[in-house]
Short mmCIF file of C-alpha atoms in Angstrom, two decimals:
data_model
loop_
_atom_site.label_atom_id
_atom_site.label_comp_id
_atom_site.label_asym_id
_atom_site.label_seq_id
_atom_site.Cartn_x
_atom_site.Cartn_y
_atom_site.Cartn_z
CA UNK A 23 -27.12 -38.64 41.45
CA UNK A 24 -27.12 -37.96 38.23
CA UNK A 25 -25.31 -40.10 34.77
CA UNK A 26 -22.10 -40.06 36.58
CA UNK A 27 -20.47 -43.58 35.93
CA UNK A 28 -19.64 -45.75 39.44
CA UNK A 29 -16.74 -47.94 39.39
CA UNK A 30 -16.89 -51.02 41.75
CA UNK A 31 -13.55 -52.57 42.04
CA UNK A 32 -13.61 -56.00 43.21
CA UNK A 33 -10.74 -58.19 44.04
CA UNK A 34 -11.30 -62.07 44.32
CA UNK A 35 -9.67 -65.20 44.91
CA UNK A 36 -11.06 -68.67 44.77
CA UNK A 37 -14.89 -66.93 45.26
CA UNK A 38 -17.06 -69.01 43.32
CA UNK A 39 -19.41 -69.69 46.44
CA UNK A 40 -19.98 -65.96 46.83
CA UNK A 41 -19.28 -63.53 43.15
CA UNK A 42 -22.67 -65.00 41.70
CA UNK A 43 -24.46 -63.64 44.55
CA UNK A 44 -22.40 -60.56 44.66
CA UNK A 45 -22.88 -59.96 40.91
CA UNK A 46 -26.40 -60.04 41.22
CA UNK A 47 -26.76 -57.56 44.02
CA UNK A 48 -24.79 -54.92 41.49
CA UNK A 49 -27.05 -55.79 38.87
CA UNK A 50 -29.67 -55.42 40.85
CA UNK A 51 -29.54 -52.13 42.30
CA UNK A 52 -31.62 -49.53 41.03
CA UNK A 53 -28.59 -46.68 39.47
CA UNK A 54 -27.59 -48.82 36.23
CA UNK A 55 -24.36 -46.68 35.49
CA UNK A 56 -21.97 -49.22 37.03
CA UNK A 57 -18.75 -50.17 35.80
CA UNK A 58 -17.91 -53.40 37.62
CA UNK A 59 -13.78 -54.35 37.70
CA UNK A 60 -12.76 -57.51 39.15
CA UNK A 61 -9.06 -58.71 39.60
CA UNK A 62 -8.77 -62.60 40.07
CA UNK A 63 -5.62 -63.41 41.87
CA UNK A 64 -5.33 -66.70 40.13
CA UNK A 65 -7.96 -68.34 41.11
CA UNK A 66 -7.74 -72.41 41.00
CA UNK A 67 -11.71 -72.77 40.81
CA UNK A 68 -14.65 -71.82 39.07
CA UNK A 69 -14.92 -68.17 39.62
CA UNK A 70 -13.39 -66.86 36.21
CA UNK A 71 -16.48 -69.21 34.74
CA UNK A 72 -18.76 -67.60 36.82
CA UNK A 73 -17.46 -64.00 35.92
CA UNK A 74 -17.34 -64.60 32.06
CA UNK A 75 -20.93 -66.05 32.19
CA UNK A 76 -22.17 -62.96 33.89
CA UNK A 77 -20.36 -61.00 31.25
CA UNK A 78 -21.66 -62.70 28.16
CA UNK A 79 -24.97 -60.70 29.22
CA UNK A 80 -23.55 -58.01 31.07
CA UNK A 81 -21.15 -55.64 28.94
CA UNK A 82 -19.91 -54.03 32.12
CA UNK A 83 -18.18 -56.10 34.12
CA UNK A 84 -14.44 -56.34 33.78
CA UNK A 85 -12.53 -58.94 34.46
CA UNK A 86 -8.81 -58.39 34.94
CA UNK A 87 -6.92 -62.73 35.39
CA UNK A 88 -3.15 -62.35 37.20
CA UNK A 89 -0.50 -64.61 38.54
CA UNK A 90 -1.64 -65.35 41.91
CA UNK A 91 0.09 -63.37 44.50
CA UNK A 92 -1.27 -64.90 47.51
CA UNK A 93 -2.34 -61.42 48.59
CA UNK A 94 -6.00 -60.01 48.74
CA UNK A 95 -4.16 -56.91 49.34
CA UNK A 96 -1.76 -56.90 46.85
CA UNK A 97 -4.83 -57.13 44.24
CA UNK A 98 -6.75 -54.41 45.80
CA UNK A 99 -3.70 -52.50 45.02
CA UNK A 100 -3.83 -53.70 41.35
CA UNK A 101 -7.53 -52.43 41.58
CA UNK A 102 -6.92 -49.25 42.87
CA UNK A 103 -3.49 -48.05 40.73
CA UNK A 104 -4.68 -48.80 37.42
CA UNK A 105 -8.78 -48.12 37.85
CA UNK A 106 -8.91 -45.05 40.41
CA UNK A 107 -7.33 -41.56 41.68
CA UNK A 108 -7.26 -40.93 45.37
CA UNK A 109 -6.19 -37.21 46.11
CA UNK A 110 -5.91 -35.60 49.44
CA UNK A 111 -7.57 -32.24 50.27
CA UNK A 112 -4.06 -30.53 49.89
CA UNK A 113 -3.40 -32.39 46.29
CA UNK A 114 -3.73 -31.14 43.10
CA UNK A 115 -3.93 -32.60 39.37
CA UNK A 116 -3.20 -29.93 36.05
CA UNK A 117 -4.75 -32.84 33.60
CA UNK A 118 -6.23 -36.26 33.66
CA UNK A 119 -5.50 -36.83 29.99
#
């Protein structure tokens, strides 16, 4: 692979047992050009904490806060409309500007 940048999109809601440990396993891989983008669906504990810690020495992880939806799917969805482009095999794009 070469420079290409990776986004990992993840959406989260009430995870502060299990982003710290998630976090680090990004950061710890060996291909450094991540961009990480989480969406917390209103999260009622300490998991925004978590995320902004891990970003005061990490500049790239995103961290997207919205209204609870009560829906892991529903912020997925957020993930993948504003940060991604799925095309079929049949579709095709004239500019991503």
């Amino acid at each position: 692979m070469n420079n290409t940048t990776i986004d990992v999109l993840i959406p989260v809601f009430n995870g502060e047992n299990y982003i710290e440990k998630c976090l680090n396993s990004l950061l710890m891989q060996t291909y450094k050009n991540l961009r990480i983008v989480i969406a917390d669906d209103g999260s009622t504990d300490r998991t925004a904490e978590i995320i902004n810690k891990f970003q005061q020495t990490n500049n790239n992880i995103e961290l997207y806060s919205k209204e609870n939806e009560k829906s892991i799917s529903k912020t997925r969805n957020f993930l993948l409309t504003n940060f991604s482009l799925i095309l079929g095999h049949f579709d095709t794009i004239k500019s991503l500007s």
